[in-house]
Amino acid sequence: MTKVTIKVNGKPVTAEVEGRTLLVEFLREKSRNTGTHVGCDTSQCGACVVHVNGNAVKSCTMFAIEADGAEVRTVEGMQNADGSLSALQAAFQEHHGLQCGFCTPGMIMSASDLLKNNPKPTEAEIRHHLEGNICRCTGYHNIVKAIMAASGQDVSNIAAE
Amino acid sequence: MYAFDVTRPKTVAEAVEALGAEEAQALGGGQTLIPTLKQRLASPSVLVSLASIDEIKGVCADGDTLTIGGGTTHATVAQEAAATYPALAALAANIGDPAVRNRGTIGGSLANNDPSACYPSAALASNATIVTNTREIAADDYFQGLFTTALEPGEIITGVKFPVPQAANYQKFVQPASRFSLVGVFVAKYADGVRVAVTGASEGGVFRWTEAEAALSADFSPAALDGLTASADGLINDLHGDAEYRAHLIKVMTKRAVAAAN
Amino acid sequence: MPKDHGIGASQKRREDVRFLTGRGQYTDDINLHGQTYVYFLRSDVAHGKINSIDTSAAEAMEGVVRIFTGADFEGIGGLPCGWQVTDRFGQPMQEPGHPVLARGKVRHVGDPIAAIVAETKEQARDAAEAIVLDIEELPAVVDMKAALAEGAAKVHDELSSNLCYDWGFVEDNKAAVDEAIKNAAHVTTLELVNNRLIANPMEPRVAVGDYNFANDESTLYTTSQNPHVIRLLMGAFVLGIPEHKLRVVAPDVGGGFGTKIFHYAEEAFVTFAARQIKRPVKWTSTRSEAFMSDAHGRDHVTKIELALDADNNFTALRCETYANMGAYLSTFAPSVPTWLHGTLLAGNYRTPLIYTNVKAVFTNTVPVDAYRGAGRPEATFQIERVVDKAARELGVDPIQLRRQNFITQFPYSTPVAVQYDTGDYVATMDKLEEIMDMSGFAARRKESEAKGKWRGLGVNCYIEACGIAPSNLVGQLGARAGLYDAATVRVNATGSISVMVGAHSHGQGHETTFPQVIAEMIGIDESQIDIVHGDSSKIPFGMGTYGSRSLAVCGSAMVRATEKVIRKAKKIAAHLLEASEADIELKNGKFSVAGTDKSVDWAGVTLAAYVPHNYPLEDIEPGLEETAFYDPSNFTYPSGAYACEVEVDPETGKVQILKFAAADDFGNVVNPMIVEGQVHGGIAQGIGQAMLEAAIYDENGQLQSASYMDYAMPRADDVPFYIVDHSCATPCTHNPLGVKGCGEAGAIGSPPAVVNAVIDALASGGKNVGHINMPLTPHRVWKAINS
C-alpha cells in the first residue's frame, strides 16, 4: 500500500492505495466523490472524465498513484463559488441536456475542457470533442445545443425549435 | 487487475533501473495498457510509469527534423507540431478522444504497435528514427509485426525523430465502434521520394505500400494510383470489414491523402 | 406565449440539479456497513456439461467469505417467466427452468456458474481464478433455423426441441391471406433481419442485498425500472420471502431502455446470499459483464409478403418470423415477438387480411427480451420496408402509396385484434413533408452529386401500441401479471403534497412532469408537490416504467387519486364555508361558493383536514390522502411519420445522416421539452440500430461484439440535430389526460426511414438494391454497391 495525497476540488485527501487502485476508485471510494461514474471498462464511455491539473482525463484509465500530488477537479467542484450552477451546468438544465444523468458528469467535465480552449466552438467541433463521451438518452441534440448556448451562441434557430 | 506496484521515476536512468526488476513493465499513458490489465491479460509485478520523466517530453524542431520526446502526449503533439509538421499534428489530434490524447503518448503508442494505431503509419511513412535509452532504430527496422517491435525488454523510447516532409497527409477511415483505424494511410513526400504507410489493415501490423510509393514518386497525384490495386493478401478480416474491403480502402485513402497533401 | 406552469409547460427539470452537481444517488453509490462483494464466475463456453466444480482452493484464499454454486440453490425457485404464450395448436409454450446459478449445464457465454463472496472485489476475482471447473463443451446452437433442424443439439435436454412456441395470428385469417396473396395483382416479398441489439444504458446493473436478522427483513437495492415487479417475482417465485419482509429500492437509475425491467439472477443472488452470510452483498457489473448478462433485444429473421391489387391498394400481408429467445426465457421475452409485434402488423394501413407466424427459438446465446419499442420496431421495420420496396417495384411515389392506404376513420378495428381509438396519419405526413422541406430535396441531391456523393430520402410511418396495458386483455393473452398502476396523493397539513407513484423515473423526468399535472388540477404551484418513487416500502403497488406507460397509466392513477382528494377537499371546504358541496368550485388553488365572494384557500382546507377542530368528523375522516389504481381500457396508439436524408460516399460505402425529421402524434403533451428529448433519444437509438449496432455471435456462441471496441454505440458525430414536431395531436379517448406516451416512438419510427434513405441514395447512383440488412455499416453498403 502506498500513501497518496490528491487535492480533490481544492481539498487534500490522503489515503492508502494499492498500485492497481484507479483514480476513479480513489475518488468514489476514498474521497467519496461518487459523482464520477464508471460506465465501461475499455476507456470509451467517458462517464469518468475529471480534470487532472487542468486537463480532462479518464479517471478509470489512470492509477491513483499517478495522481499523487495532483489537483483533481470533479463534477462536484464545478458550481459557482456561491453554490449556484455554473453557466455550463445551467445551460444543460435550460436545454434539457441530460436525462438519466449518468453520463452527465463526464459530459460536463469534457464540455468545460472544450470551452476552456475553444470559447465559441462550432457544432462540428463540439460533436468531435465529445467523441469519448457516450450518452444513451439524449441523442446528443440537447447536449450539443447546451454547450453552444453556454458559449454564448444563439441556439434559437437550431432544428426542432 | 492483478496486484502490482506502480513506481514513478523522475529520470530515464531511474526508469531503466526500475525496469530491471522481474516482470517489470513500462507504463506510458496507460490508455491501452490499463484496459488490458483490467481484463487480466497481463500480470506485471511492477509498472514503471514514465509520465514523470520530464527529459522525454516535448516537441523540438531543428532544421528539417522534428524531434518528439517519447513521453509527449498526443494533445501536446497536436498543438506543438502543428507549425512544423501539420499532417503529424492532425494525426495526433484525431487519436482516440480528447481525454485519451491528454494521457496517451507517442512512445507508448509506438512501443505497443497496435495494428490499428495511427502513429506507426506516421513513423513508417516519415522514415522516422526511434530513439531509445540505448540506441537509434530506423522505422523500417523497428516495426516487426502485430504488437511486435525491435525494442528489447526494458528498453525505453526516449524520442522519435521525424524528417519533415515537403508534403504529407494522413487519412483515417475509422472502425465505427472503437474509432481506431479500419484503414489509415499516411503519405509523405520527400525530396528523394514518396513513402506510403498503411495501418489498421494488415494482420502483420503497419506496412509500406511500395507500389504506390513508386508510382507517387514518379507523379505525386491521385491519378498516379489509378492502375494500382492493393493486395488483399494478409489483410484483416473481421466484423467491420473483410480483406477485400480493406484493400479497396487502402487505395481510396491513399488517393485522398495525396489529394489533400497537394 | 408558451405556458410556464401546469400541463403544456416546458418546465426545467428539478432532478437536473443533483445530476449536474454529482449529487445523484445511483445504486453503486450505496455502500453498507460490513458490505461484502460478489464476483460471478461465468461460463466461457456457450454450451457445456458441468462435470465438477472444485471450490476448495478458492475457499481458502484471503478475504473469501463464502462461495456459492448451483448446489446451494437446491429447493429454491428459478427465475420466473412472466408471460405464457399459447401456440397455434392450443398448447402452452415450452418453458425451461432458469436457475440462479447454473446446474448441470451452462447454456450461454456468461451463464453464472459460481458466486464468490469476499471482503473486496479483487479478492473475489482472485478466488474465482482458483476455482477448478470441469466443463465438457457441447456443440452450440446459435443460428435459429439450424437450432430447429432435425438432430440439432438441445439447449434444454428436458424439452422436446429448441422450439419455444410456434405461434400463428390470426390463425383464422390464414387461409384467406394465402388466397389473397395467390390472387394478387402484385406481391412484394422481402427477407430481412432485425438485428440483435444490446440496450446499453450507461449505468451498468448493480445489486446490493442486505438482511436484518433482527426483524427478518431483506432489502435489495437494484438498478430496476420496476422495483415492485422485482419484489413480486423474486419474493414469491424465487426466494419465498413474503412481501412485507422484502423491500426493493431502485434509487436513481442511469437509463433502462427495457433491459432493467427484468428480474435477474444477480438480484436474487445478493438477496439470498445476504441472508446466508448475514452481511450485505454488493455486485457491480462491469460493462464487459453487461454484454454477456443483460438481456439483449430484437434478433428476428423475417420473411414478409405484401399483396396489392391493380390499383395499388394493400390486400393482404403475410409474415413469417423466427425470434430468438436466447438460452432461457427472460421475464417478458415470449410476449415481444407475439403480442407486441403481431398485433401491430396493420401499421397505419387498411390492409384487410393479415397473418403472421412466429417461431420462437432457444439458442446458446444471452436471453433476448424487450428493448425500447419491443416488438413494435420489428413490426414497423417490416411493414415500412416492404411498402417502400413495393413502391419502388411499382414505380409509384412511396409517400403517395402510403397515403393511398392510410386508415382515415377512427376508431378503427384492425384485422389483428386491436382497435385504434384516434389518429390522423394524413396530418402527420403533411407535417413531415413541411418540416423536412421535401420540396427542396431535388436541389440538395444535386449539391451532393456535385461532390460525388449520392443523396437519398427515406420516409416511413409508424403506429405503436403503448400505455401498457389493459389487464383483462393481457391476461387472456398469457400475461401472468396485471398491468395497471397506482398512485397515492398525500396532502400534508400545510398544503404541500407528496405523490407516491408506481412508475419509476430513470431519465424520463417524472419528478418534474407529474407535479405539473397535479398543479394544473388544483391550481397550486409545482414547487408544493414532490414525487416519491422507486422504493417498495414507500409507494403503493406499481408495475413500473416501460412500454411508454408512465403518464398514460400511472399518470391516470395519479389523476384519479387527485380527483378523490379534490372531492374530499370540496366537502371540507363546503363545511368551512357553510355551503352546499355542490356549490363549491376549485379554481387557482381556491375553493369558493359559486355566485358569492366566500372562499377558502387550499392551505386553509388542508389545515382543517389535519387540525379538525371545526370539522364534520361525523361525516368525513380527518386527513387528506387518497390512493387510486388505474387499469387502462385499451392501449394508446401514438403514431407519426419520419424522414431521413443521407449522403452515401460511393467509394467507401460510408453513410452520413444529414437530416432527420419526426412528426409525431402523442395526443396531449404535459412537458414539450421533455417529450422532444424523449424523441431525440429514441431516434438516436433507432439510428444506432440502422447504422451501427449489432450483437454478433460466431458459430461457437462466442459474442464477437463484446465491448465498445466492437459494438458501435452512436456518438455525437454520428447523428445530426433532429427536427421534431408533435403539433398534430389527436388526444387519446380513454384516459383522463388524453395522453399516448412518447418514450419509444423515436426508436420504433426511425430505422426504416434510414434504410429507405440509403436504398434511395443507391438507386440515384444507379444501384438498385432491394434491401440491405441493418446495421448499414460502410462495409455492407460498399458490398451492396459492388455486388
Coordinates of C-alpha atoms in Angstrom, one line a residue, chain B residues 1-2 38-40 173 175-180 239-242 244-245 248-249 252-253 256, chain C residues 122 125-126 129 288 649 651-652 692 696 704 708-712 715 717-718 778-779 782-783:
Chain B
M1 CA -6.5 -6.3 -12.3
Y2 CA -3.8 -8.5 -10.6
K38 CA -8.5 -4.8 -16.3
Q39 CA -9.1 -7.9 -18.5
R40 CA -6.3 -9.6 -16.5
F173 CA -11.2 5.6 -42.1
Q175 CA -13.8 1.5 -37.4
P176 CA -17.2 2.6 -36.2
A177 CA -17.1 1.1 -32.7
S178 CA -13.5 1.6 -31.5
R179 CA -12.8 4.6 -33.6
F180 CA -9.4 3.1 -34.3
L239 CA -16.7 -7.8 -38.1
H240 CA -16.0 -4.4 -39.5
G241 CA -14.6 -5.3 -42.9
D242 CA -13.2 -8.1 -44.9
E244 CA -11.2 -7.2 -49.9
Y245 CA -12.8 -4.1 -48.5
H248 CA -10.1 -1.2 -51.6
L249 CA -10.0 1.3 -48.8
V252 CA -9.2 5.2 -51.7
M253 CA -7.5 6.6 -48.6
R256 CA -7.4 11.1 -50.8
Chain C
E122 CA -10.3 -8.0 -6.3
R125 CA -12.0 -12.2 -8.6
D126 CA -8.7 -13.6 -7.4
E129 CA -9.4 -18.0 -10.8
S288 CA -17.9 -6.5 -20.2
D649 CA -19.9 8.1 -50.3
E651 CA -16.2 5.0 -52.9
T652 CA -16.2 3.8 -49.3
L692 CA -24.1 1.0 -36.2
I696 CA -22.8 -10.7 -33.4
Q704 CA -17.8 -11.1 -31.2
Y708 CA -17.5 -0.9 -27.1
M709 CA -14.4 -1.8 -29.1
D710 CA -16.6 -3.8 -31.4
Y711 CA -20.2 -2.8 -30.5
A712 CA -20.7 0.6 -32.1
R715 CA -21.6 9.0 -30.7
D717 CA -20.8 12.9 -34.5
D718 CA -22.8 10.0 -35.9
P778 CA -19.7 1.2 -44.6
H779 CA -18.6 -2.4 -45.4
W782 CA -20.0 -0.9 -50.2
K783 CA -20.7 -4.6 -50.7

